Amino acid sequence: MIAKIKNTILGLRQWELILLIVLLNFLNSYIFSIISDFFGIALNKGFNDQYTIKEKIVLFVIVAPLMETLLFQYAVIEIFKSLKVKLKYCCFISALSFALMHLYNIFYFLYAFAGGLLFAFLYIRGKNQKNAIVLPLIAHTIYNGIVFILKIYF
């Protein structure tokens, strides 16, 4: 069963893989929202009101995914790979560093860690296809864009 799931995932086209990761990230967010609500803790702090809508779009939807992809997927994974660290540990370190940067509370940390694992997987998968940075960057940008729209209008 697991081998079949693995083969199915590895057989996905790039756009299908990006869509899967975005959907899994929303599932991840939903699960941790339920858990954090159970404990009476907001999953995140929401938007800072010191920025205009345009500034929020640039920061949240464009700059954050770009910088985080470069720092937490590209730099972390490539540095640890160059030190001969096994790939699964490179992904773990990447996700851990991503989560530590999002340490608003324990639930958001765990949510960001799971999301970091998804983005690290996309980076590794993209590396096999010579576009490592593009896959997690697109997925992260789409996810943040949808979250941004949902926060503004709902």
PDB file of C-alpha atoms in Angstrom:
ATOM      1  CA  MET A   1       0.000   0.000   0.000  1.00  0.00           C
ATOM      2  CA  ILE A   2       2.734   2.484   0.967  1.00  0.00           C
ATOM      3  CA  ALA A   3       4.784   1.519  -2.079  1.00  0.00           C
ATOM      4  CA  LYS A   4       1.752   2.193  -4.284  1.00  0.00           C
ATOM      5  CA  ILE A   5       1.239   5.646  -2.701  1.00  0.00           C
ATOM      6  CA  LYS A   6       4.954   6.413  -3.095  1.00  0.00           C
ATOM      7  CA  ASN A   7       4.922   5.370  -6.761  1.00  0.00           C
ATOM      8  CA  THR A   8       1.781   7.424  -7.386  1.00  0.00           C
ATOM      9  CA  ILE A   9       3.338  10.523  -5.802  1.00  0.00           C
ATOM     10  CA  LEU A  10       6.608  10.058  -7.661  1.00  0.00           C
ATOM     11  CA  GLY A  11       4.654   9.680 -10.901  1.00  0.00           C
ATOM     12  CA  LEU A  12       2.831  12.992 -10.543  1.00  0.00           C
ATOM     13  CA  ARG A  13       3.531  15.789 -12.975  1.00  0.00           C
ATOM     14  CA  GLN A  14       4.963  18.983 -11.477  1.00  0.00           C
ATOM     15  CA  TRP A  15       1.685  20.916 -11.421  1.00  0.00           C
ATOM     16  CA  GLU A  16      -0.085  17.932  -9.825  1.00  0.00           C
ATOM     17  CA  LEU A  17       2.610  17.693  -7.173  1.00  0.00           C
ATOM     18  CA  ILE A  18       2.371  21.416  -6.412  1.00  0.00           C
ATOM     19  CA  LEU A  19      -1.413  21.118  -6.106  1.00  0.00           C
ATOM     20  CA  LEU A  20      -1.060  18.096  -3.809  1.00  0.00           C
ATOM     21  CA  ILE A  21       1.390  19.918  -1.534  1.00  0.00           C
ATOM     22  CA  VAL A  22      -0.828  23.025  -1.367  1.00  0.00           C
ATOM     23  CA  LEU A  23      -3.835  20.847  -0.463  1.00  0.00           C
ATOM     24  CA  LEU A  24      -1.805  18.918   2.130  1.00  0.00           C
ATOM     25  CA  ASN A  25      -0.666  22.218   3.610  1.00  0.00           C
ATOM     26  CA  PHE A  26      -4.303  23.318   3.963  1.00  0.00           C
ATOM     27  CA  LEU A  27      -5.111  19.984   5.617  1.00  0.00           C
ATOM     28  CA  ASN A  28      -2.121  20.526   7.894  1.00  0.00           C
ATOM     29  CA  SER A  29      -3.402  24.007   8.758  1.00  0.00           C
ATOM     30  CA  TYR A  30      -6.910  22.700   9.405  1.00  0.00           C
ATOM     31  CA  ILE A  31      -5.697  19.940  11.719  1.00  0.00           C
ATOM     32  CA  PHE A  32      -3.497  22.269  13.764  1.00  0.00           C
ATOM     33  CA  SER A  33      -6.280  24.891  13.891  1.00  0.00           C
ATOM     34  CA  ILE A  34      -8.582  22.302  15.477  1.00  0.00           C
ATOM     35  CA  ILE A  35      -5.907  21.223  17.945  1.00  0.00           C
ATOM     36  CA  SER A  36      -4.940  24.777  18.898  1.00  0.00           C
ATOM     37  CA  ASP A  37      -8.611  25.801  19.244  1.00  0.00           C
ATOM     38  CA  PHE A  38      -9.127  22.843  21.579  1.00  0.00           C
ATOM     39  CA  PHE A  39      -6.418  24.304  23.834  1.00  0.00           C
ATOM     40  CA  GLY A  40      -7.741  27.861  23.435  1.00  0.00           C
ATOM     41  CA  ILE A  41      -4.674  29.155  21.614  1.00  0.00           C
ATOM     42  CA  ALA A  42      -4.857  30.973  18.283  1.00  0.00           C
ATOM     43  CA  LEU A  43      -2.806  29.176  15.637  1.00  0.00           C
ATOM     44  CA  ASN A  44      -1.227  32.462  14.542  1.00  0.00           C
ATOM     45  CA  LYS A  45      -1.386  36.146  15.295  1.00  0.00           C
ATOM     46  CA  GLY A  46      -2.842  37.228  11.965  1.00  0.00           C
ATOM     47  CA  PHE A  47      -1.791  40.281  10.018  1.00  0.00           C
ATOM     48  CA  ASN A  48      -0.006  43.250  11.443  1.00  0.00           C
ATOM     49  CA  ASP A  49      -2.122  46.354  10.812  1.00  0.00           C
ATOM     50  CA  GLN A  50       0.876  48.633  10.314  1.00  0.00           C
ATOM     51  CA  TYR A  51       1.084  47.634   6.646  1.00  0.00           C
ATOM     52  CA  THR A  52      -1.178  48.570   3.745  1.00  0.00           C
ATOM     53  CA  ILE A  53      -2.903  45.850   1.697  1.00  0.00           C
ATOM     54  CA  LYS A  54      -0.354  46.303  -1.111  1.00  0.00           C
ATOM     55  CA  GLU A  55       2.541  45.980   1.331  1.00  0.00           C
ATOM     56  CA  LYS A  56       0.986  42.855   2.835  1.00  0.00           C
ATOM     57  CA  ILE A  57       0.586  41.291  -0.613  1.00  0.00           C
ATOM     58  CA  VAL A  58       4.217  41.997  -1.486  1.00  0.00           C
ATOM     59  CA  LEU A  59       5.543  40.780   1.871  1.00  0.00           C
ATOM     60  CA  PHE A  60       3.270  37.803   2.508  1.00  0.00           C
ATOM     61  CA  VAL A  61       2.633  36.489  -1.008  1.00  0.00           C
ATOM     62  CA  ILE A  62       5.872  37.369  -2.837  1.00  0.00           C
ATOM     63  CA  VAL A  63       8.820  38.211  -0.559  1.00  0.00           C
ATOM     64  CA  ALA A  64       8.219  35.672   2.246  1.00  0.00           C
ATOM     65  CA  PRO A  65       7.913  32.599  -0.023  1.00  0.00           C
ATOM     66  CA  LEU A  66      10.945  33.692  -2.058  1.00  0.00           C
ATOM     67  CA  MET A  67      13.178  34.395   0.934  1.00  0.00           C
ATOM     68  CA  GLU A  68      12.012  31.335   2.859  1.00  0.00           C
ATOM     69  CA  THR A  69      12.547  29.048  -0.140  1.00  0.00           C
ATOM     70  CA  LEU A  70      16.048  30.387  -0.676  1.00  0.00           C
ATOM     71  CA  LEU A  71      16.947  30.233   2.997  1.00  0.00           C
ATOM     72  CA  PHE A  72      15.165  27.159   4.348  1.00  0.00           C
ATOM     73  CA  GLN A  73      15.062  24.859   1.341  1.00  0.00           C
ATOM     74  CA  TYR A  74      17.940  25.862  -0.916  1.00  0.00           C
ATOM     75  CA  ALA A  75      20.567  27.066   1.573  1.00  0.00           C
ATOM     76  CA  VAL A  76      19.880  24.666   4.444  1.00  0.00           C
ATOM     77  CA  ILE A  77      19.513  21.545   2.315  1.00  0.00           C
ATOM     78  CA  GLU A  78      22.463  22.314   0.047  1.00  0.00           C
ATOM     79  CA  ILE A  79      24.778  23.235   2.941  1.00  0.00           C
ATOM     80  CA  PHE A  80      23.999  20.069   4.868  1.00  0.00           C
ATOM     81  CA  LYS A  81      24.190  17.951   1.701  1.00  0.00           C
ATOM     82  CA  SER A  82      27.667  19.368   1.084  1.00  0.00           C
ATOM     83  CA  LEU A  83      28.589  18.219   4.598  1.00  0.00           C
ATOM     84  CA  LYS A  84      27.540  14.678   3.557  1.00  0.00           C
ATOM     85  CA  VAL A  85      24.428  14.667   5.762  1.00  0.00           C
ATOM     86  CA  LYS A  86      21.816  12.136   4.613  1.00  0.00           C
ATOM     87  CA  LEU A  87      19.013  13.633   2.565  1.00  0.00           C
ATOM     88  CA  LYS A  88      16.266  12.738   5.057  1.00  0.00           C
ATOM     89  CA  TYR A  89      18.166  14.583   7.796  1.00  0.00           C
ATOM     90  CA  CYS A  90      18.705  17.565   5.486  1.00  0.00           C
ATOM     91  CA  CYS A  91      14.915  17.723   5.035  1.00  0.00           C
ATOM     92  CA  PHE A  92      14.393  17.424   8.797  1.00  0.00           C
ATOM     93  CA  ILE A  93      16.876  20.260   9.479  1.00  0.00           C
ATOM     94  CA  SER A  94      15.257  22.357   6.745  1.00  0.00           C
ATOM     95  CA  ALA A  95      11.791  21.853   8.248  1.00  0.00           C
ATOM     96  CA  LEU A  96      13.080  22.490  11.775  1.00  0.00           C
ATOM     97  CA  SER A  97      14.729  25.764  10.763  1.00  0.00           C
ATOM     98  CA  PHE A  98      11.557  26.794   8.893  1.00  0.00           C
ATOM     99  CA  ALA A  99       9.469  26.012  11.988  1.00  0.00           C
ATOM    100  CA  LEU A 100      11.826  27.864  14.337  1.00  0.00           C
ATOM    101  CA  MET A 101      11.389  30.974  12.207  1.00  0.00           C
ATOM    102  CA  HIS A 102       7.623  30.602  12.710  1.00  0.00           C
ATOM    103  CA  LEU A 103       7.722  30.045  16.467  1.00  0.00           C
ATOM    104  CA  TYR A 104       4.630  32.049  17.430  1.00  0.00           C
ATOM    105  CA  ASN A 105       3.394  29.229  19.661  1.00  0.00           C
ATOM    106  CA  ILE A 106       3.870  25.468  19.910  1.00  0.00           C
ATOM    107  CA  PHE A 107       0.982  24.679  17.563  1.00  0.00           C
ATOM    108  CA  TYR A 108       2.174  27.063  14.874  1.00  0.00           C
ATOM    109  CA  PHE A 109       5.673  25.616  15.273  1.00  0.00           C
ATOM    110  CA  LEU A 110       4.348  22.080  14.671  1.00  0.00           C
ATOM    111  CA  TYR A 111       2.203  23.275  11.768  1.00  0.00           C
ATOM    112  CA  ALA A 112       5.197  25.080  10.217  1.00  0.00           C
ATOM    113  CA  PHE A 113       7.395  22.025  10.754  1.00  0.00           C
ATOM    114  CA  ALA A 114       4.955  19.836   8.802  1.00  0.00           C
ATOM    115  CA  GLY A 115       4.727  22.502   6.087  1.00  0.00           C
ATOM    116  CA  GLY A 116       8.523  22.729   6.045  1.00  0.00           C
ATOM    117  CA  LEU A 117       8.716  18.984   5.428  1.00  0.00           C
ATOM    118  CA  LEU A 118       6.317  19.348   2.491  1.00  0.00           C
ATOM    119  CA  PHE A 119       8.364  22.183   0.985  1.00  0.00           C
ATOM    120  CA  ALA A 120      11.633  20.276   1.551  1.00  0.00           C
ATOM    121  CA  PHE A 121      10.128  17.279  -0.253  1.00  0.00           C
ATOM    122  CA  LEU A 122       9.191  19.530  -3.171  1.00  0.00           C
ATOM    123  CA  TYR A 123      12.712  20.958  -3.234  1.00  0.00           C
ATOM    124  CA  ILE A 124      14.265  17.494  -3.361  1.00  0.00           C
ATOM    125  CA  ARG A 125      11.763  16.354  -5.986  1.00  0.00           C
ATOM    126  CA  GLY A 126      12.502  19.454  -8.046  1.00  0.00           C
ATOM    127  CA  LYS A 127      16.227  18.873  -7.682  1.00  0.00           C
ATOM    128  CA  ASN A 128      15.770  15.605  -9.537  1.00  0.00           C
ATOM    129  CA  GLN A 129      14.151  17.588 -12.362  1.00  0.00           C
ATOM    130  CA  LYS A 130      16.600  20.532 -12.358  1.00  0.00           C
ATOM    131  CA  ASN A 131      14.138  23.104 -10.996  1.00  0.00           C
ATOM    132  CA  ALA A 132      14.503  22.627  -7.265  1.00  0.00           C
ATOM    133  CA  ILE A 133      13.664  26.147  -6.151  1.00  0.00           C
ATOM    134  CA  VAL A 134      10.698  26.587  -8.483  1.00  0.00           C
ATOM    135  CA  LEU A 135       8.429  23.843  -7.075  1.00  0.00           C
ATOM    136  CA  PRO A 136       8.418  24.877  -3.391  1.00  0.00           C
ATOM    137  CA  LEU A 137       8.393  28.558  -4.355  1.00  0.00           C
ATOM    138  CA  ILE A 138       5.266  28.162  -6.487  1.00  0.00           C
ATOM    139  CA  ALA A 139       3.517  25.993  -3.881  1.00  0.00           C
ATOM    140  CA  HIS A 140       4.409  28.393  -1.051  1.00  0.00           C
ATOM    141  CA  THR A 141       3.312  31.434  -3.086  1.00  0.00           C
ATOM    142  CA  ILE A 142      -0.020  29.833  -4.039  1.00  0.00           C
ATOM    143  CA  TYR A 143      -0.649  28.734  -0.458  1.00  0.00           C
ATOM    144  CA  ASN A 144       0.188  32.154   1.010  1.00  0.00           C
ATOM    145  CA  GLY A 145      -1.879  33.879  -1.677  1.00  0.00           C
ATOM    146  CA  ILE A 146      -4.966  31.807  -0.934  1.00  0.00           C
ATOM    147  CA  VAL A 147      -4.499  32.273   2.828  1.00  0.00           C
ATOM    148  CA  PHE A 148      -4.100  36.016   2.274  1.00  0.00           C
ATOM    149  CA  ILE A 149      -7.335  36.219   0.301  1.00  0.00           C
ATOM    150  CA  LEU A 150      -9.184  34.131   2.890  1.00  0.00           C
ATOM    151  CA  LYS A 151      -7.932  36.319   5.763  1.00  0.00           C
ATOM    152  CA  ILE A 152      -8.921  39.520   3.973  1.00  0.00           C
ATOM    153  CA  TYR A 153     -12.395  38.425   2.934  1.00  0.00           C
ATOM    154  CA  PHE A 154     -13.417  35.946   5.630  1.00  0.00           C
TER     155      PHE A 154
END
